[in-house]
Tab-separated table of C-alpha atoms and ligand atoms in Angstrom:
chain	number	residue	atom	x	y	z
A	649	MET	CA	0.055	-0.137	0.034
A	650	ARG	CA	1.681	3.736	-1.321
A	651	VAL	CA	0.563	6.789	-0.012
A	652	HIS	CA	0.441	9.803	-2.340
A	653	GLU	CA	0.478	13.193	-1.376
A	654	GLN	CA	-1.208	16.101	-3.249
A	655	VAL	CA	-3.053	14.323	-6.129
A	656	GLN	CA	-5.227	16.060	-8.238
A	657	LEU	CA	-8.664	14.222	-8.452
A	658	LYS	CA	-10.124	16.167	-11.656
A	659	ASN	CA	-9.849	12.801	-13.782
A	660	LEU	CA	-11.500	10.437	-11.116
A	661	ASN	CA	-14.870	12.709	-11.046
A	662	THR	CA	-16.950	12.380	-13.793
A	663	LEU	CA	-18.036	15.741	-13.420
A	664	ASN	CA	-14.602	16.810	-13.754
A	665	LEU	CA	-14.344	19.400	-10.281
A	666	ASN	CA	-10.876	20.466	-9.931
A	667	ALA	CA	-10.450	18.871	-6.636
A	668	MET	CA	-6.376	18.405	-5.363
A	669	THR	CA	-6.456	16.176	-2.120
A	670	SER	CA	-3.632	15.627	0.554
A	671	HIS	CA	-3.478	11.860	0.528
A	672	TYR	CA	-4.677	9.438	-1.678
A	673	VAL	CA	-4.016	5.549	-1.683
A	674	GLN	CA	-5.652	3.263	-3.533
A	675	ILE	CA	-7.049	-0.045	-2.499
A	676	ASN	CA	-6.590	-3.565	-4.445
A	677	GLN	CA	-7.470	-5.921	-1.784
A	678	PRO	CA	-9.741	-5.920	1.566
A	679	SER	CA	-6.791	-5.956	3.541
A	680	ASP	CA	-5.500	-2.465	2.743
A	681	VAL	CA	-8.491	-1.622	3.561
A	682	ILE	CA	-7.296	-2.045	7.312
A	683	ASP	CA	-3.469	-0.587	6.679
A	684	ALA	CA	-4.693	2.517	4.896
A	685	LEU	CA	-7.375	2.899	8.092
A	686	ALA	CA	-4.598	2.998	10.401
A	687	PHE	CA	-2.540	5.132	8.278
A	688	ALA	CA	-5.489	7.849	8.384
A	689	GLU	CA	-6.006	7.209	12.196
A	690	GLN	CA	-2.360	7.734	13.202
A	691	GLN	CA	-2.314	10.980	10.860
A	692	HIS	CA	-5.571	12.762	11.623
A	693	LEU	CA	-7.296	12.309	8.729
A	694	ASN	CA	-10.823	11.395	7.404
A	695	VAL	CA	-11.550	9.106	5.028
A	696	LEU	CA	-13.074	9.791	1.988
A	697	ILE	CA	-14.276	6.509	-0.184
A	698	LEU	CA	-13.843	7.015	-3.905
A	699	SER	CA	-15.364	4.093	-6.354
A	700	GLY	CA	-15.850	5.622	-9.941
A	701	GLY	CA	-16.883	9.570	-9.024
A	702	SER	CA	-19.816	9.103	-11.411
A	703	ASN	CA	-22.270	10.437	-8.579
A	704	VAL	CA	-19.956	12.573	-5.941
A	705	LEU	CA	-19.591	16.732	-5.195
A	706	LEU	CA	-16.102	17.067	-4.520
A	707	SER	CA	-14.895	20.505	-2.625
A	708	GLN	CA	-11.511	22.086	-4.466
A	709	HIS	CA	-9.105	21.668	-1.733
A	710	ILE	CA	-9.454	18.737	0.624
A	711	GLN	CA	-8.002	17.558	3.816
A	712	ALA	CA	-8.765	13.997	4.369
A	713	LEU	CA	-6.969	10.602	2.968
A	714	VAL	CA	-8.882	9.562	-0.299
A	715	LEU	CA	-9.431	5.491	-0.606
A	716	HIS	CA	-9.863	4.896	-4.156
A	717	LEU	CA	-11.459	1.451	-4.528
A	718	ASN	CA	-9.851	-0.876	-7.254
A	719	ILE	CA	-10.387	-4.414	-5.578
A	720	GLN	CA	-11.643	-6.560	-9.104
A	721	GLY	CA	-12.800	-10.280	-9.431
A	722	ILE	CA	-15.981	-11.672	-10.304
A	723	ASP	CA	-16.387	-15.239	-9.132
A	724	VAL	CA	-19.023	-17.661	-9.090
A	725	VAL	CA	-20.147	-18.890	-5.662
A	726	ALA	CA	-22.927	-21.057	-5.782
A	727	GLU	CA	-25.618	-22.027	-8.919
A	728	ASP	CA	-28.734	-24.096	-8.976
A	729	GLU	CA	-30.907	-24.666	-11.646
A	730	ASN	CA	-32.244	-21.535	-11.661
A	731	THR	CA	-30.147	-19.266	-10.509
A	732	ILE	CA	-26.292	-18.414	-10.393
A	733	THR	CA	-24.640	-16.674	-7.283
A	734	VAL	CA	-21.845	-14.226	-8.195
A	735	LYS	CA	-19.560	-11.912	-5.956
A	736	VAL	CA	-17.759	-9.241	-7.594
A	737	GLY	CA	-14.904	-7.242	-6.774
A	738	ALA	CA	-16.482	-3.649	-5.731
A	739	GLY	CA	-13.569	-2.015	-7.902
A	740	GLN	CA	-15.255	-3.643	-11.278
A	741	VAL	CA	-16.820	-1.144	-13.813
A	742	TRP	CA	-20.943	-1.540	-13.314
A	743	HIS	CA	-21.664	-1.328	-17.164
A	744	ASP	CA	-18.515	-3.774	-18.203
A	745	PHE	CA	-20.004	-6.293	-15.265
A	746	VAL	CA	-23.753	-5.848	-16.772
A	747	LEU	CA	-22.153	-7.054	-20.641
A	748	TYR	CA	-20.093	-9.942	-19.121
A	749	SER	CA	-23.288	-11.216	-17.395
A	750	THR	CA	-25.281	-10.790	-20.544
A	751	GLN	CA	-22.432	-12.647	-22.175
A	752	GLN	CA	-22.401	-15.234	-19.680
A	753	GLN	CA	-26.617	-15.477	-20.075
A	754	TRP	CA	-27.118	-14.831	-16.402
A	755	PHE	CA	-30.113	-12.228	-16.526
A	756	GLY	CA	-31.696	-9.653	-14.223
A	757	LEU	CA	-29.201	-6.572	-14.711
A	758	GLN	CA	-29.587	-5.864	-18.386
A	759	ASN	CA	-32.099	-2.845	-17.656
A	760	LEU	CA	-29.038	-1.539	-15.830
A	761	ALA	CA	-26.761	-1.199	-18.532
A	762	LEU	CA	-24.461	1.959	-19.229
A	763	ILE	CA	-24.846	3.311	-15.387
A	764	PRO	CA	-21.755	4.697	-15.074
A	765	GLY	CA	-19.721	3.585	-11.495
A	766	LEU	CA	-18.251	0.892	-10.497
A	767	VAL	CA	-20.064	-2.292	-8.626
A	768	GLY	CA	-19.170	-0.797	-5.304
A	769	ALA	CA	-21.156	1.795	-5.484
A	770	SER	CA	-24.133	0.525	-6.838
A	771	PRO	CA	-26.069	-0.760	-3.594
A	772	VAL	CA	-25.205	2.905	-1.988
A	773	GLN	CA	-27.698	4.597	-3.698
A	774	ASN	CA	-29.612	0.952	-4.872
A	775	ILE	CA	-28.833	1.869	-8.821
A	776	GLY	CA	-32.180	1.572	-10.608
A	777	ALA	CA	-33.307	2.469	-14.214
A	778	TYR	CA	-36.007	1.182	-16.543
A	779	GLY	CA	-38.454	-0.526	-13.830
A	780	VAL	CA	-35.357	-2.427	-12.000
A	781	GLU	CA	-33.448	-1.504	-9.014
A	782	VAL	CA	-30.314	-3.617	-8.028
A	783	GLY	CA	-31.228	-4.523	-5.100
A	784	GLU	CA	-33.309	-7.151	-6.466
A	785	PHE	CA	-30.773	-8.853	-7.612
A	786	ILE	CA	-28.122	-8.177	-4.410
A	787	GLU	CA	-27.916	-11.470	-2.410
A	788	SER	CA	-25.382	-9.916	0.171
A	789	VAL	CA	-22.836	-6.980	0.571
A	790	GLN	CA	-19.064	-7.507	1.638
A	791	VAL	CA	-18.285	-4.593	4.210
A	792	TYR	CA	-15.431	-3.566	6.066
A	793	ASP	CA	-17.299	-1.980	9.470
A	794	ARG	CA	-16.060	0.661	11.037
A	795	GLU	CA	-17.922	0.610	13.911
A	796	LEU	CA	-17.462	-3.185	14.634
A	797	LYS	CA	-14.005	-2.807	13.493
A	798	GLN	CA	-14.400	-6.166	11.374
A	799	PHE	CA	-15.518	-7.528	7.857
A	800	ASN	CA	-19.031	-8.469	7.785
A	801	SER	CA	-21.837	-9.594	5.318
A	802	ILE	CA	-25.010	-7.438	5.195
A	803	SER	CA	-28.447	-8.992	3.786
A	804	PRO	CA	-30.482	-7.233	1.386
A	805	GLN	CA	-33.120	-7.536	4.386
A	806	ASP	CA	-30.702	-5.084	6.352
A	807	CYS	CA	-29.307	-3.310	3.644
A	808	HIS	CA	-32.909	-1.112	3.427
A	809	PHE	CA	-33.443	-0.652	-0.217
A	810	ALA	CA	-35.672	2.015	-1.656
A	811	TYR	CA	-35.933	4.229	-4.430
A	812	ARG	CA	-32.071	5.820	-4.529
A	813	HIS	CA	-31.334	4.708	-0.943
A	814	SER	CA	-30.415	1.829	1.086
A	815	ILE	CA	-28.102	1.507	4.831
A	816	PHE	CA	-25.224	3.046	3.098
A	817	LYS	CA	-26.967	6.512	3.017
A	818	ASP	CA	-28.015	6.742	6.712
A	819	HIS	CA	-24.639	5.488	7.817
A	820	PRO	CA	-22.560	7.204	5.226
A	821	ASN	CA	-19.079	6.953	6.765
A	822	ARG	CA	-19.707	3.410	8.499
A	823	TYR	CA	-19.082	0.950	6.125
A	824	ILE	CA	-16.508	0.449	3.240
A	825	ILE	CA	-18.067	-2.178	0.597
A	826	VAL	CA	-15.145	-4.633	-1.011
A	827	SER	CA	-17.241	-6.918	-2.524
A	828	VAL	CA	-21.050	-7.383	-4.010
A	829	THR	CA	-22.558	-10.585	-3.890
A	830	PHE	CA	-25.366	-11.314	-6.747
A	831	LYS	CA	-28.038	-13.971	-7.070
A	832	LEU	CA	-29.058	-13.508	-11.165
A	833	LEU	CA	-31.288	-15.863	-12.933
A	834	ARG	CA	-30.746	-18.213	-15.182
A	835	LYS	CA	-33.694	-17.907	-17.492
A	836	ALA	CA	-34.384	-14.662	-18.742
A	837	ASP	CA	-37.186	-12.889	-16.895
A	838	LEU	CA	-37.684	-10.075	-19.488
A	839	LYS	CA	-38.786	-6.462	-17.261
A	840	LEU	CA	-39.785	-4.410	-20.156
A	841	SER	CA	-42.765	-2.808	-18.199
A	842	TYR	CA	-41.234	0.856	-18.076
A	843	GLY	CA	-42.065	4.062	-20.366
A	844	ASP	CA	-41.760	2.691	-24.448
A	845	LEU	CA	-39.251	0.125	-23.491
A	846	LYS	CA	-41.910	-2.683	-24.988
A	847	GLN	CA	-42.244	-0.799	-28.116
A	848	ALA	CA	-38.265	-0.592	-27.921
A	849	VAL	CA	-37.780	-4.211	-27.546
A	850	GLY	CA	-40.296	-5.364	-30.686
A	851	ASP	CA	-40.287	-9.043	-31.682
A	852	ASP	CA	-37.017	-9.842	-30.509
A	853	GLN	CA	-37.516	-10.280	-26.869
A	854	THR	CA	-34.076	-11.648	-26.196
A	855	ALA	CA	-32.171	-10.469	-23.304
A	856	GLU	CA	-29.375	-9.199	-25.635
A	857	ASN	CA	-31.897	-7.049	-27.357
A	858	LEU	CA	-33.566	-5.515	-24.145
A	859	GLN	CA	-29.619	-4.243	-23.264
A	860	ASN	CA	-29.073	-2.772	-26.210
A	861	GLN	CA	-32.420	-0.752	-26.511
A	862	VAL	CA	-31.250	0.269	-23.044
A	863	ILE	CA	-28.521	1.533	-24.100
A	864	HIS	CA	-29.733	2.878	-26.925
A	865	ILE	CA	-32.252	4.611	-24.740
A	866	ARG	CA	-29.515	5.545	-22.660
A	867	GLN	CA	-27.535	7.044	-24.894
A	868	SER	CA	-30.228	9.468	-26.859
A	869	LYS	CA	-30.786	11.285	-24.005
A	870	LEU	CA	-28.190	11.029	-21.504
A	871	PRO	CA	-25.002	13.237	-21.925
A	872	ASN	CA	-21.792	11.268	-22.399
A	873	PRO	CA	-19.379	12.145	-19.521
A	874	LYS	CA	-16.210	12.002	-21.486
A	875	GLU	CA	-17.934	15.022	-23.562
A	876	TYR	CA	-20.034	16.305	-21.280
A	877	PRO	CA	-18.966	15.770	-17.763
A	878	ASN	CA	-22.020	14.786	-15.707
A	879	VAL	CA	-23.295	12.688	-12.991
A	880	GLY	CA	-26.168	11.272	-14.426
A	881	SER	CA	-29.357	12.358	-12.966
A	882	PHE	CA	-29.148	15.446	-10.793
A	883	PHE	CA	-31.642	15.711	-8.614
A	884	LYS	CA	-33.764	12.535	-7.091
A	885	ASN	CA	-37.470	12.259	-8.589
A	886	PRO	CA	-39.627	14.208	-5.860
A	887	ILE	CA	-42.173	11.903	-4.422
A	888	LEU	CA	-45.310	13.610	-2.858
A	889	THR	CA	-48.060	12.619	-0.633
A	890	ALA	CA	-51.510	11.688	-2.581
A	891	ALA	CA	-52.848	14.947	-1.098
A	892	GLU	CA	-49.779	16.608	-2.226
A	893	PHE	CA	-50.183	15.369	-5.328
A	894	ASP	CA	-53.571	16.334	-5.934
A	895	LYS	CA	-53.233	19.828	-5.479
A	896	ILE	CA	-50.151	20.279	-7.896
A	897	SER	CA	-51.934	18.434	-10.750
A	898	GLN	CA	-54.950	20.414	-10.269
A	899	GLN	CA	-53.056	23.269	-11.660
A	900	PHE	CA	-50.615	21.386	-13.661
A	901	PRO	CA	-52.541	18.191	-15.446
A	902	ASN	CA	-49.919	17.011	-17.549
A	903	ILE	CA	-47.259	16.273	-14.622
A	904	PRO	CA	-45.702	13.131	-15.727
A	905	HIS	CA	-46.103	11.109	-12.545
A	906	TYR	CA	-45.566	7.160	-11.181
A	907	LEU	CA	-47.689	5.941	-8.327
A	908	GLN	CA	-46.033	4.372	-5.573
A	909	ALA	CA	-47.137	1.168	-3.831
A	910	ASN	CA	-47.680	3.566	-1.009
A	911	SER	CA	-50.517	5.882	-2.622
A	912	ASN	CA	-47.462	8.422	-2.685
A	913	VAL	CA	-46.438	9.851	-6.171
A	914	LYS	CA	-43.549	10.348	-7.207
A	915	VAL	CA	-43.023	13.205	-10.117
A	916	ALA	CA	-40.436	13.745	-12.804
A	917	ALA	CA	-38.117	16.387	-11.568
A	918	GLY	CA	-36.588	16.538	-15.139
A	919	TRP	CA	-39.998	17.852	-16.466
A	920	LEU	CA	-40.568	20.070	-13.462
A	921	ILE	CA	-37.128	21.730	-14.129
A	922	ASP	CA	-38.110	21.671	-18.197
A	923	GLN	CA	-41.153	23.850	-17.450
A	924	THR	CA	-39.056	26.647	-15.330
A	925	GLY	CA	-36.690	27.039	-18.927
A	926	TRP	CA	-33.945	25.243	-17.413
A	927	LYS	CA	-33.433	22.907	-19.979
A	928	GLY	CA	-29.999	24.200	-22.499
A	929	LYS	CA	-29.615	27.053	-20.156
A	930	GLN	CA	-26.294	27.799	-18.488
A	931	LEU	CA	-25.165	30.067	-15.192
A	932	GLY	CA	-21.752	30.526	-15.759
A	933	SER	CA	-19.830	27.363	-16.761
A	934	VAL	CA	-22.837	25.078	-15.347
A	935	GLY	CA	-25.563	24.660	-16.959
A	936	MET	CA	-28.834	21.712	-17.117
A	937	PHE	CA	-28.567	19.784	-20.593
A	938	HIS	CA	-30.388	20.200	-23.664
A	939	LYS	CA	-31.827	17.243	-24.474
A	940	GLN	CA	-32.411	15.874	-20.382
A	941	ALA	CA	-33.196	18.675	-18.262
A	942	LEU	CA	-31.884	16.518	-14.888
A	943	VAL	CA	-29.336	16.283	-15.807
A	944	LEU	CA	-26.512	18.897	-14.672
A	945	VAL	CA	-23.110	19.759	-16.712
A	946	ASN	CA	-19.853	21.255	-16.434
A	947	TYR	CA	-19.222	23.439	-19.675
A	948	ALA	CA	-15.803	24.912	-18.255
A	949	ASP	CA	-13.510	23.811	-15.266
A	950	ALA	CA	-16.215	24.873	-12.872
A	951	THR	CA	-15.430	24.636	-9.118
A	952	LEU	CA	-18.123	22.918	-6.366
A	953	ALA	CA	-18.853	26.646	-6.190
A	954	ASP	CA	-20.187	27.147	-9.846
A	955	VAL	CA	-21.951	24.263	-9.462
A	956	LYS	CA	-23.592	24.968	-6.313
A	957	ASN	CA	-24.478	28.498	-7.820
A	958	THR	CA	-26.425	26.608	-10.161
A	959	TYR	CA	-28.153	24.180	-8.877
A	960	GLN	CA	-29.467	26.009	-6.040
A	961	THR	CA	-30.672	28.604	-8.736
A	962	VAL	CA	-32.900	25.838	-10.165
A	963	GLN	CA	-33.781	24.097	-6.674
A	964	SER	CA	-34.939	27.979	-6.038
A	965	ASP	CA	-36.857	28.287	-9.412
A	966	VAL	CA	-38.933	25.175	-9.223
A	967	LYS	CA	-39.874	25.676	-5.326
A	968	GLN	CA	-41.096	29.153	-6.720
A	969	LYS	CA	-43.231	27.796	-9.372
A	970	PHE	CA	-44.332	24.367	-7.825
A	971	ASN	CA	-43.759	24.605	-4.185
A	972	ILE	CA	-41.615	21.407	-4.169
A	973	GLN	CA	-38.168	21.512	-2.769
A	974	LEU	CA	-35.920	19.076	-5.213
A	975	GLU	CA	-33.058	17.040	-3.435
A	976	PRO	CA	-30.129	16.569	-5.241
A	977	GLU	CA	-28.760	13.132	-6.219
A	978	PRO	CA	-24.915	12.950	-5.840
A	979	VAL	CA	-23.430	12.891	-2.219
A	980	LEU	CA	-21.637	16.317	-1.114
A	981	TYR	CA	-18.454	16.125	0.414
A	982	SER	CA	-16.581	18.793	2.760
A	983	GLU	CA	-12.938	20.195	2.326
A	984	GLN	CA	-12.733	17.690	5.671
A	985	GLY	CA	-13.490	14.989	3.226
A	986	LEU	CA	-16.666	14.127	5.372
A	987	ILE	CA	-20.048	13.623	3.306
A	988	GLN	CA	-22.117	16.491	3.953
A	989	ALA	CA	-25.913	17.739	4.096
A	990	HIS	CA	-27.023	19.417	0.725
A	991	HIS	CA	-28.469	23.232	2.070
A	992	ALA	CA	-31.116	24.497	-0.471
B	772	EPU	N1	-38.823	15.108	-19.085
B	772	EPU	C1	-39.135	16.559	-19.440
B	772	EPU	N2	-38.254	17.082	-19.801
B	772	EPU	C2	-36.829	16.884	-19.858
B	772	EPU	C3	-36.585	15.710	-18.968
B	772	EPU	C4	-37.598	14.689	-18.601
B	772	EPU	O1	-40.596	16.989	-19.605
B	772	EPU	O2	-35.811	17.619	-19.933
B	772	EPU	C5	-39.910	14.469	-18.610
B	772	EPU	C6	-40.032	13.116	-19.665
B	772	EPU	O3	-40.957	13.568	-21.081
B	772	EPU	C7	-40.310	11.972	-18.998
B	772	EPU	C8	-40.175	12.551	-17.502
B	772	EPU	O4	-39.904	13.575	-17.340
B	772	EPU	O5	-42.175	12.332	-19.140
B	772	EPU	C9	-39.046	11.097	-16.815
B	772	EPU	O6	-38.492	11.686	-18.046
B	772	EPU	P1	-37.382	9.881	-18.212
B	772	EPU	O7	-38.237	9.298	-18.793
B	772	EPU	O8	-36.093	10.662	-19.175
B	772	EPU	O9	-36.565	9.742	-16.769
B	772	EPU	P2	-36.567	10.237	-15.557
B	772	EPU	O10	-37.350	10.609	-14.301
B	772	EPU	O11	-35.752	11.566	-16.106
B	772	EPU	C10	-35.415	8.422	-14.194
B	772	EPU	C11	-33.790	7.763	-13.453
B	772	EPU	C12	-32.725	7.911	-14.114
B	772	EPU	C13	-33.207	6.585	-15.315
B	772	EPU	C14	-34.348	6.590	-16.119
B	772	EPU	C15	-35.113	5.702	-16.911
B	772	EPU	C16	-34.136	9.078	-11.124
B	772	EPU	C17	-33.543	10.745	-10.733
B	772	EPU	N3	-33.522	9.284	-12.623
B	772	EPU	O12	-34.855	9.593	-14.772
B	772	EPU	O13	-31.517	7.359	-13.500
B	772	EPU	O14	-32.354	6.394	-16.215
B	772	EPU	O15	-35.543	7.623	-14.852
B	772	EPU	O16	-35.658	4.759	-15.634
B	772	EPU	O17	-34.836	8.503	-10.599
B	772	EPU	C18	-29.594	8.286	-12.555
B	772	EPU	O18	-29.907	8.320	-11.410
B	772	EPU	O19	-28.158	8.881	-13.037
B	772	EPU	C19	-30.545	8.138	-13.925
B	772	EPU	C20	-30.392	8.127	-15.214
């Protein structure tokens, strides 16, 4: 394990924010976690866990030890007639793992193709797209528990998966995910209920085609971070109570919405932002993408302060028009490397 000093993280976060950290270490195996934590304790440094950097907002100057998760490996640990159980290192690239699973004829993750980031981050916000959430296919999550000071395996029930949420969000600095174990299907059970996915897939109802259609839809709407630095959806879709939704839908009958199991209603943040005129609009070097208003883009060397300036203005415009408070999706880190609450 080698600790580097003064490392620029600009190319390690997909929003390309300038972020210089005082200390940085790459984690290539679970035991490196122990060594890195001992170093941090000795140097009185907080620890910032960096995965694919596709859902983080980093400060320009960070005084902390950045642990960059790079644990590799895809191992089949069990199989039966209907399922295959596979343990995947936290540092595997998510999309590559999805492609590999489809190639192996392991089914379930095809709707989640092309989501940026690494496998280890997938349970944290319970990544979801096109009617599937990763939590449905997680058998267990292997972590280092910083409170109990030991490695542990967490069951999906104990992960408390919900929309863009899990126990890892409730206890942001407690767990370091080293691998994720998935239970995938050996017979395809295609999930085609989301939007016009069924139409896109058409008669060729194979997992390969489903995966390709998801890739195609994402590419047509979502900017490639290499061309337009971004972190995917910048805000969560707000969840309203039935009463709140009734009120707003009287005034705005066209508001796109999805009924939730508990009679709450999820509304489309992208639409709300679009309606305030922010689609394709910039404030300084940061703006909302012209094809999908939910995606914030760094158009030119922005800092965290520039990003905040834009997204807080978007929040306040949406609040003024719809009386809805948008909540950012990416995780915000302080200069001390700690996860912070977003302020309105
Ligand atoms: N809409 C607009 N204008 C826009 C954008 C969207 O009017 O600029 C409308 C669309 O016409 C549609 C509705 O808003 O009626 C919803 O849009 P879309 O289907 O594109 O999905 P989304 O709600 O914007 C969510 C996830 C995505 C995920 C897609 C597909 C969240 C915050 N976002 O987006 O996740 O890929 O559904 O399942 O839940 C991500 O988390 O980074 C992400 C991309």
